[in-house]
Tab-separated table of C-alpha atoms in Angstrom:
chain	number	residue	atom	x	y	z
A	645	MET	CA	107.380	-33.284	441.377
A	646	LYS	CA	107.607	-33.554	437.597
A	647	PHE	CA	105.746	-31.037	435.416
A	648	THR	CA	104.838	-31.274	431.770
A	649	ARG	CA	105.012	-28.041	429.771
A	650	ARG	CA	101.211	-27.780	429.986
A	651	GLY	CA	101.206	-28.666	433.696
A	652	PHE	CA	103.875	-26.125	434.504
A	653	ALA	CA	101.964	-23.442	432.621
A	654	GLY	CA	98.832	-24.321	434.561
A	655	PHE	CA	100.714	-24.261	437.836
A	656	ALA	CA	102.257	-20.909	437.026
A	657	ALA	CA	98.872	-19.479	436.067
A	658	GLY	CA	97.340	-20.791	439.278
A	659	ALA	CA	100.165	-19.411	441.368
A	660	GLY	CA	99.795	-16.055	439.660
A	661	PHE	CA	96.051	-16.074	440.288
A	662	ALA	CA	96.592	-16.923	443.954
A	663	ALA	CA	99.179	-14.192	444.332
A	664	THR	CA	96.819	-11.698	442.716
A	665	ASN	CA	94.043	-12.766	445.086
A	666	LEU	CA	96.313	-12.345	448.102
A	667	THR	CA	97.251	-8.887	446.872
A	668	ILE	CA	93.602	-7.925	446.430
A	669	VAL	CA	92.685	-9.268	449.870
A	670	GLY	CA	95.635	-7.471	451.412
A	671	ARG	CA	94.656	-4.206	449.774
A	672	ALA	CA	91.014	-4.634	450.848
A	673	GLN	CA	92.074	-5.235	454.437
A	674	ALA	CA	94.443	-2.283	454.321
A	675	GLN	CA	91.653	-0.065	453.005
A	676	ALA	CA	89.007	-1.221	455.493
A	677	LEU	CA	86.700	1.572	456.579
A	678	VAL	CA	87.407	2.388	460.219
A	679	LEU	CA	84.552	4.047	462.124
A	680	ARG	CA	85.732	6.171	465.064
A	681	SER	CA	83.405	5.876	468.064
A	682	ALA	CA	83.485	8.138	471.132
A	683	ASP	CA	82.482	7.543	474.754
A	684	THR	CA	83.228	9.505	477.919
A	685	HIS	CA	83.069	6.381	480.087
A	686	PRO	CA	86.209	4.367	480.958
A	687	ASP	CA	87.352	1.185	479.272
A	688	GLY	CA	85.324	-1.786	480.507
A	689	TYR	CA	82.178	0.280	481.145
A	690	PRO	CA	79.055	-1.449	479.740
A	691	THR	CA	78.451	1.132	476.997
A	692	VAL	CA	82.078	0.929	475.874
A	693	GLU	CA	81.964	-2.858	475.798
A	694	ALA	CA	78.655	-2.783	473.922
A	695	VAL	CA	80.138	-0.681	471.115
A	696	LYS	CA	83.146	-2.993	470.965
A	697	HIS	CA	80.718	-5.906	470.618
A	698	MET	CA	78.876	-4.041	467.882
A	699	GLY	CA	82.198	-3.496	466.123
A	700	THR	CA	82.957	-7.212	466.231
A	701	LEU	CA	79.574	-7.968	464.670
A	702	ILE	CA	80.090	-5.387	461.922
A	703	GLU	CA	83.568	-6.673	461.132
A	704	GLN	CA	82.275	-10.256	460.936
A	705	ARG	CA	79.266	-9.338	458.803
A	706	THR	CA	81.302	-7.251	456.345
A	707	SER	CA	84.206	-9.728	456.141
A	708	GLY	CA	86.501	-7.100	457.591
A	709	ARG	CA	85.531	-4.265	455.244
A	710	ILE	CA	84.252	-2.132	458.124
A	711	ARG	CA	85.733	-1.931	461.607
A	712	VAL	CA	84.986	0.166	464.687
A	713	GLN	CA	87.709	1.886	466.694
A	714	MET	CA	86.627	2.798	470.223
A	715	PHE	CA	87.885	5.976	471.913
A	716	HIS	CA	86.756	5.720	475.537
A	717	SER	CA	87.500	7.873	478.606
A	718	SER	CA	86.722	11.197	476.857
A	719	GLN	CA	89.723	10.806	474.538
A	720	LEU	CA	87.854	12.742	471.843
A	721	GLY	CA	86.353	15.288	474.250
A	722	GLN	CA	83.444	15.697	476.652
A	723	GLU	CA	79.963	14.834	475.377
A	724	ARG	CA	78.928	18.365	474.463
A	725	ASP	CA	82.150	18.748	472.448
A	726	THR	CA	81.669	15.496	470.576
A	727	ILE	CA	78.084	16.123	469.468
A	728	ASP	CA	79.005	18.715	466.850
A	729	GLN	CA	82.029	16.669	465.807
A	730	THR	CA	79.683	13.772	465.118
A	731	ARG	CA	77.167	15.918	463.255
A	732	PHE	CA	79.912	17.150	460.923
A	733	GLY	CA	81.480	13.726	460.398
A	734	VAL	CA	84.713	14.265	462.353
A	735	ILE	CA	83.575	11.478	464.699
A	736	ASP	CA	81.621	8.626	463.100
A	737	MET	CA	79.725	7.224	466.105
A	738	ASN	CA	79.030	8.505	469.577
A	739	ARG	CA	77.458	7.191	472.748
A	740	ILE	CA	75.737	10.222	474.270
A	741	ASN	CA	73.565	10.923	477.261
A	742	MET	CA	70.205	12.355	476.232
A	743	ALA	CA	70.558	15.548	478.299
A	744	PRO	CA	73.131	17.388	476.128
A	745	LEU	CA	70.873	16.682	473.152
A	746	ASN	CA	67.728	18.225	474.629
A	747	ASN	CA	68.006	21.609	472.931
A	748	LEU	CA	69.019	20.091	469.604
A	749	VAL	CA	66.440	17.276	469.476
A	750	PRO	CA	63.390	18.265	471.578
A	751	GLU	CA	62.039	14.707	471.559
A	752	THR	CA	64.959	13.644	473.756
A	753	ASN	CA	63.441	15.662	476.609
A	754	VAL	CA	60.638	13.147	476.983
A	755	PRO	CA	62.609	10.079	478.200
A	756	GLY	CA	64.443	12.371	480.604
A	757	LEU	CA	61.304	13.804	482.208
A	758	PRO	CA	61.310	13.097	485.946
A	759	PHE	CA	59.525	9.902	486.950
A	760	VAL	CA	58.093	9.354	483.439
A	761	PHE	CA	59.107	5.666	483.682
A	762	ARG	CA	57.642	3.515	486.440
A	763	SER	CA	60.434	0.933	486.381
A	764	VAL	CA	63.400	-0.303	484.375
A	765	ASP	CA	61.151	-2.848	482.646
A	766	HIS	CA	58.727	-0.069	481.689
A	767	MET	CA	61.593	2.002	480.290
A	768	ARG	CA	63.008	-0.890	478.245
A	769	LYS	CA	59.619	-1.848	476.847
A	770	THR	CA	58.960	1.771	475.882
A	771	MET	CA	62.305	2.469	474.225
A	772	ASP	CA	62.358	-0.897	472.412
A	773	GLY	CA	58.972	-0.121	470.870
A	774	SER	CA	57.382	2.475	468.617
A	775	VAL	CA	57.991	5.386	471.009
A	776	GLY	CA	61.709	4.688	470.992
A	777	GLU	CA	61.796	4.335	467.207
A	778	ASP	CA	60.009	7.648	466.744
A	779	ILE	CA	62.556	9.411	468.955
A	780	LEU	CA	65.454	7.826	467.042
A	781	ARG	CA	64.005	9.129	463.759
A	782	ALA	CA	63.911	12.639	465.215
A	783	PHE	CA	67.733	12.766	465.165
A	784	GLU	CA	68.083	12.681	461.379
A	785	PRO	CA	67.125	16.303	460.574
A	786	HIS	CA	69.966	17.316	462.896
A	787	GLY	CA	72.775	15.444	461.182
A	788	LEU	CA	72.636	12.340	463.359
A	789	VAL	CA	71.269	8.832	462.874
A	790	GLY	CA	69.899	7.217	466.033
A	791	LEU	CA	71.013	3.592	466.181
A	792	ALA	CA	70.132	2.175	469.599
A	793	TYR	CA	69.520	2.903	473.266
A	794	TYR	CA	71.819	1.803	476.064
A	795	ASP	CA	70.642	1.690	479.675
A	796	SER	CA	71.800	4.454	481.974
A	797	GLY	CA	70.161	3.123	485.095
A	798	ALA	CA	68.171	5.119	487.599
A	799	ARG	CA	69.736	8.462	488.519
A	800	SER	CA	69.687	9.429	492.198
A	801	PHE	CA	71.076	12.293	494.280
A	802	TYR	CA	74.259	12.051	496.310
A	803	ASN	CA	76.132	14.611	498.389
A	804	GLY	CA	78.685	15.005	501.129
A	805	ARG	CA	76.571	16.879	503.668
A	806	ARG	CA	73.455	14.926	504.626
A	807	PRO	CA	70.943	12.257	503.587
A	808	ILE	CA	68.085	13.496	501.407
A	809	ASN	CA	64.695	12.128	502.451
A	810	VAL	CA	62.278	14.847	501.295
A	811	PRO	CA	62.672	17.793	498.902
A	812	ALA	CA	63.197	20.141	501.859
A	813	ASP	CA	66.492	18.354	502.562
A	814	MET	CA	67.817	19.653	499.249
A	815	ARG	CA	67.395	23.345	500.079
A	816	GLY	CA	70.655	25.228	499.754
A	817	LEU	CA	72.636	22.330	498.306
A	818	LYS	CA	74.725	23.036	495.212
A	819	ILE	CA	74.026	20.073	492.949
A	820	ARG	CA	75.962	19.378	489.755
A	821	VAL	CA	73.664	18.699	486.846
A	822	GLN	CA	74.217	17.849	483.220
A	823	GLN	CA	74.367	20.763	480.812
A	824	SER	CA	70.641	20.582	480.190
A	825	ASP	CA	67.838	23.057	480.871
A	826	LEU	CA	65.624	20.140	481.895
A	827	PHE	CA	67.953	18.990	484.672
A	828	VAL	CA	68.504	22.558	485.819
A	829	ALA	CA	64.733	23.008	486.168
A	830	LEU	CA	64.350	19.631	487.909
A	831	VAL	CA	66.845	20.526	490.635
A	832	GLN	CA	65.453	24.062	491.018
A	833	ALA	CA	61.958	22.644	491.522
A	834	LEU	CA	63.316	20.650	494.461
A	835	GLY	CA	64.786	23.754	496.111
A	836	ALA	CA	68.474	23.103	495.412
A	837	ASN	CA	70.944	25.188	493.414
A	838	PRO	CA	71.780	23.487	490.085
A	839	THR	CA	75.336	23.812	488.797
A	840	PRO	CA	75.778	22.669	485.175
A	841	MET	CA	79.202	21.118	484.714
A	842	PRO	CA	80.968	18.633	482.396
A	843	PHE	CA	81.078	15.110	483.807
A	844	GLY	CA	84.866	15.020	483.944
A	845	GLU	CA	85.049	18.000	486.324
A	846	VAL	CA	82.701	16.681	489.004
A	847	PHE	CA	85.176	14.852	491.265
A	848	SER	CA	87.439	17.852	491.787
A	849	ALA	CA	84.402	20.108	492.303
A	850	LEU	CA	83.060	17.770	494.996
A	851	GLN	CA	86.486	17.504	496.585
A	852	SER	CA	87.015	21.267	496.688
A	853	GLY	CA	83.490	22.083	497.865
A	854	THR	CA	82.600	23.975	494.705
A	855	ILE	CA	79.518	21.775	494.690
A	856	ASP	CA	77.870	19.786	497.486
A	857	GLY	CA	76.603	16.893	495.412
A	858	ALA	CA	75.492	15.519	492.086
A	859	GLU	CA	73.099	12.946	490.656
A	860	ASN	CA	73.868	9.804	488.711
A	861	ASN	CA	73.539	6.027	488.583
A	862	TRP	CA	75.357	3.403	490.668
A	863	PRO	CA	78.094	2.546	488.127
A	864	SER	CA	78.980	6.191	487.450
A	865	TYR	CA	79.002	7.015	491.174
A	866	GLU	CA	81.401	4.117	491.719
A	867	SER	CA	83.618	4.288	488.604
A	868	THR	CA	84.348	8.025	489.079
A	869	ARG	CA	85.088	7.472	492.788
A	870	HIS	CA	82.588	10.195	493.684
A	871	PHE	CA	81.681	8.063	496.702
A	872	GLU	CA	85.034	9.023	498.240
A	873	VAL	CA	83.954	12.668	498.572
A	874	SER	CA	80.169	12.316	498.620
A	875	LYS	CA	79.035	9.464	500.867
A	876	PHE	CA	75.278	10.081	501.158
A	877	TYR	CA	73.456	8.318	498.307
A	878	SER	CA	69.695	8.949	498.349
A	879	LEU	CA	67.573	6.733	496.109
A	880	SER	CA	65.325	9.259	494.398
A	881	GLU	CA	65.496	7.391	491.055
A	882	HIS	CA	64.144	10.545	489.460
A	883	SER	CA	65.319	9.730	485.929
A	884	MET	CA	65.709	6.470	484.029
A	885	SER	CA	66.434	8.016	480.664
A	886	PRO	CA	68.603	5.729	478.548
A	887	GLU	CA	71.637	6.908	476.650
A	888	VAL	CA	71.730	6.793	472.877
A	889	LEU	CA	74.212	5.538	470.301
A	890	VAL	CA	74.217	7.820	467.272
A	891	MET	CA	76.102	7.930	464.002
A	892	SER	CA	77.087	10.851	461.822
A	893	LYS	CA	74.467	11.117	459.089
A	894	ARG	CA	77.198	12.144	456.658
A	895	ARG	CA	79.086	8.923	457.308
A	896	PHE	CA	75.937	6.797	457.418
A	897	ASP	CA	74.632	8.146	454.103
A	898	ALA	CA	78.006	7.427	452.473
A	899	LEU	CA	77.577	3.701	453.186
A	900	SER	CA	75.872	1.366	450.751
A	901	PRO	CA	72.259	0.440	451.627
A	902	GLY	CA	73.437	-3.048	452.567
A	903	ASP	CA	76.113	-1.729	454.908
A	904	ARG	CA	73.624	0.674	456.502
A	905	ASP	CA	71.421	-2.313	457.318
A	906	ILE	CA	74.397	-4.160	458.802
A	907	VAL	CA	75.307	-1.204	461.025
A	908	ARG	CA	71.716	-0.709	462.219
A	909	GLN	CA	71.255	-4.395	463.005
A	910	ALA	CA	74.602	-4.723	464.759
A	911	ALA	CA	73.658	-1.758	466.961
A	912	LYS	CA	70.350	-3.394	467.880
A	913	ASP	CA	72.110	-6.709	468.511
A	914	SER	CA	74.535	-5.015	470.914
A	915	VAL	CA	71.707	-3.924	473.238
A	916	PRO	CA	71.100	-7.284	475.009
A	917	HIS	CA	74.869	-7.607	475.453
A	918	MET	CA	74.992	-4.158	477.052
A	919	ARG	CA	72.022	-4.817	479.328
A	920	GLY	CA	73.531	-8.024	480.662
A	921	LEU	CA	76.741	-6.182	481.502
A	922	TRP	CA	74.786	-3.256	482.911
A	923	ASP	CA	72.648	-5.303	485.296
A	924	ALA	CA	75.732	-7.044	486.676
A	925	ARG	CA	77.654	-3.761	486.921
A	926	GLU	CA	74.860	-2.035	488.866
A	927	LYS	CA	74.883	-4.763	491.503
A	928	SER	CA	78.655	-4.842	491.847
A	929	ALA	CA	78.925	-1.026	491.956
A	930	GLU	CA	76.312	-0.735	494.694
A	931	ALA	CA	78.015	-3.434	496.751
A	932	ALA	CA	81.415	-1.806	496.282
A	933	VAL	CA	80.409	1.680	497.457
A	934	VAL	CA	78.427	0.369	500.422
A	935	ALA	CA	81.458	-1.673	501.448
A	936	ARG	CA	83.539	1.534	501.281
A	937	GLY	CA	81.190	3.415	503.603
A	938	SER	CA	78.502	5.027	501.450
A	939	LEU	CA	75.251	5.536	503.349
A	940	VAL	CA	72.167	4.681	501.289
A	941	ASN	CA	68.582	5.716	501.990
A	942	ARG	CA	65.280	5.756	500.116
A	943	VAL	CA	63.518	9.100	499.665
A	944	GLN	CA	59.841	9.882	500.162
A	945	LYS	CA	59.275	9.545	496.426
A	946	GLN	CA	55.699	10.829	496.254
A	947	GLU	CA	56.835	14.215	497.569
A	948	PHE	CA	59.426	14.411	494.799
A	949	ILE	CA	56.886	13.409	492.153
A	950	ALA	CA	54.437	16.046	493.386
A	951	ALA	CA	57.032	18.776	492.822
A	952	MET	CA	57.592	17.800	489.182
A	953	GLY	CA	54.322	18.951	487.613
A	954	PRO	CA	55.632	22.362	486.461
A	955	VAL	CA	58.800	20.759	485.074
A	956	ILE	CA	56.851	18.286	482.966
A	957	ASP	CA	54.519	21.037	481.712
A	958	ARG	CA	57.482	23.207	480.730
A	959	PHE	CA	59.381	20.569	478.769
A	960	ALA	CA	56.502	18.553	477.295
A	961	ASN	CA	55.194	21.800	475.853
A	962	THR	CA	53.962	20.909	472.364
A	963	PRO	CA	51.164	18.616	471.207
A	964	ALA	CA	53.753	16.201	469.777
A	965	LEU	CA	55.741	15.973	473.012
A	966	LYS	CA	52.591	15.669	475.131
A	967	ALA	CA	51.469	12.847	472.868
A	968	LEU	CA	54.771	11.019	473.454
A	969	VAL	CA	54.301	11.354	477.214
A	970	SER	CA	50.745	9.978	476.946
A	971	ARG	CA	51.943	7.038	474.861
A	972	ILE	CA	54.594	6.215	477.482
A	973	GLN	CA	52.089	6.401	480.304
A	974	ALA	CA	49.717	4.091	478.409
A	975	ILE	CA	52.319	1.311	478.092
A	976	ALA	CA	51.565	-1.387	480.631
């Protein structure tokens, strides 16, 4: 190729401009903001995959300026440990069960109240609407920004001693519960002995006989292999409280308004993705544990509901919380 003096100068200028652009792009990519997100569930679990999906959306919508790094399998600690880390900005995002948040954010007691939701559809409609938005806003005075809800399925009791059909069958059983006053009271009201314990310690406690049973959803029962040491799964479906994805308010407030909108929307857009994975995972988990010998029965649910009046009165104990309960019950 033959260049004139002017052409060569133009080429050189263009090449210099391109090189400068590549340098700028390289620096921008190198300096991308990486948001650290915690989850106690294993890789591949629906909540973990949902946050990964959210991260992909954020990276696409910010042209790579913001990325999400997922730390699954309790790599950053158990849930109770990670809450304060998130509040103080050590962890940027966190998928948390509602129960460890009950004392910090009283509004989170309401979705966890026993039998407050009539069905999964009722729960989803409630949490996707104004009730759910009001509860998310309640996180902000406590250093957290509520982004979205992820399904946690229906929690039921399981143990290694006997099927549970009526509350009387629970008498004397040591049942692991989440570190939550609400779940302690729920199990006490049914005549069992609640044993608060971090999620990661449950298998060994079941295996050693430190506890007789626990309560959780199908995927957690299966993924933790609790079914190996606790074969009686009794469908009480006493709680359908979703889990919540939160972000450190310190980190959130440091973002530009436009980036805050991107993060919020990506979180919302990850919910249908999570629910599709969740519904499939519930079915496969149930089939897997039944195939491995778990014995499943349905409880006499009305007897369980009848025992929950004092629990609901104790934890929906302010006009604001009672109003939330009434709003949930009014949703068709």
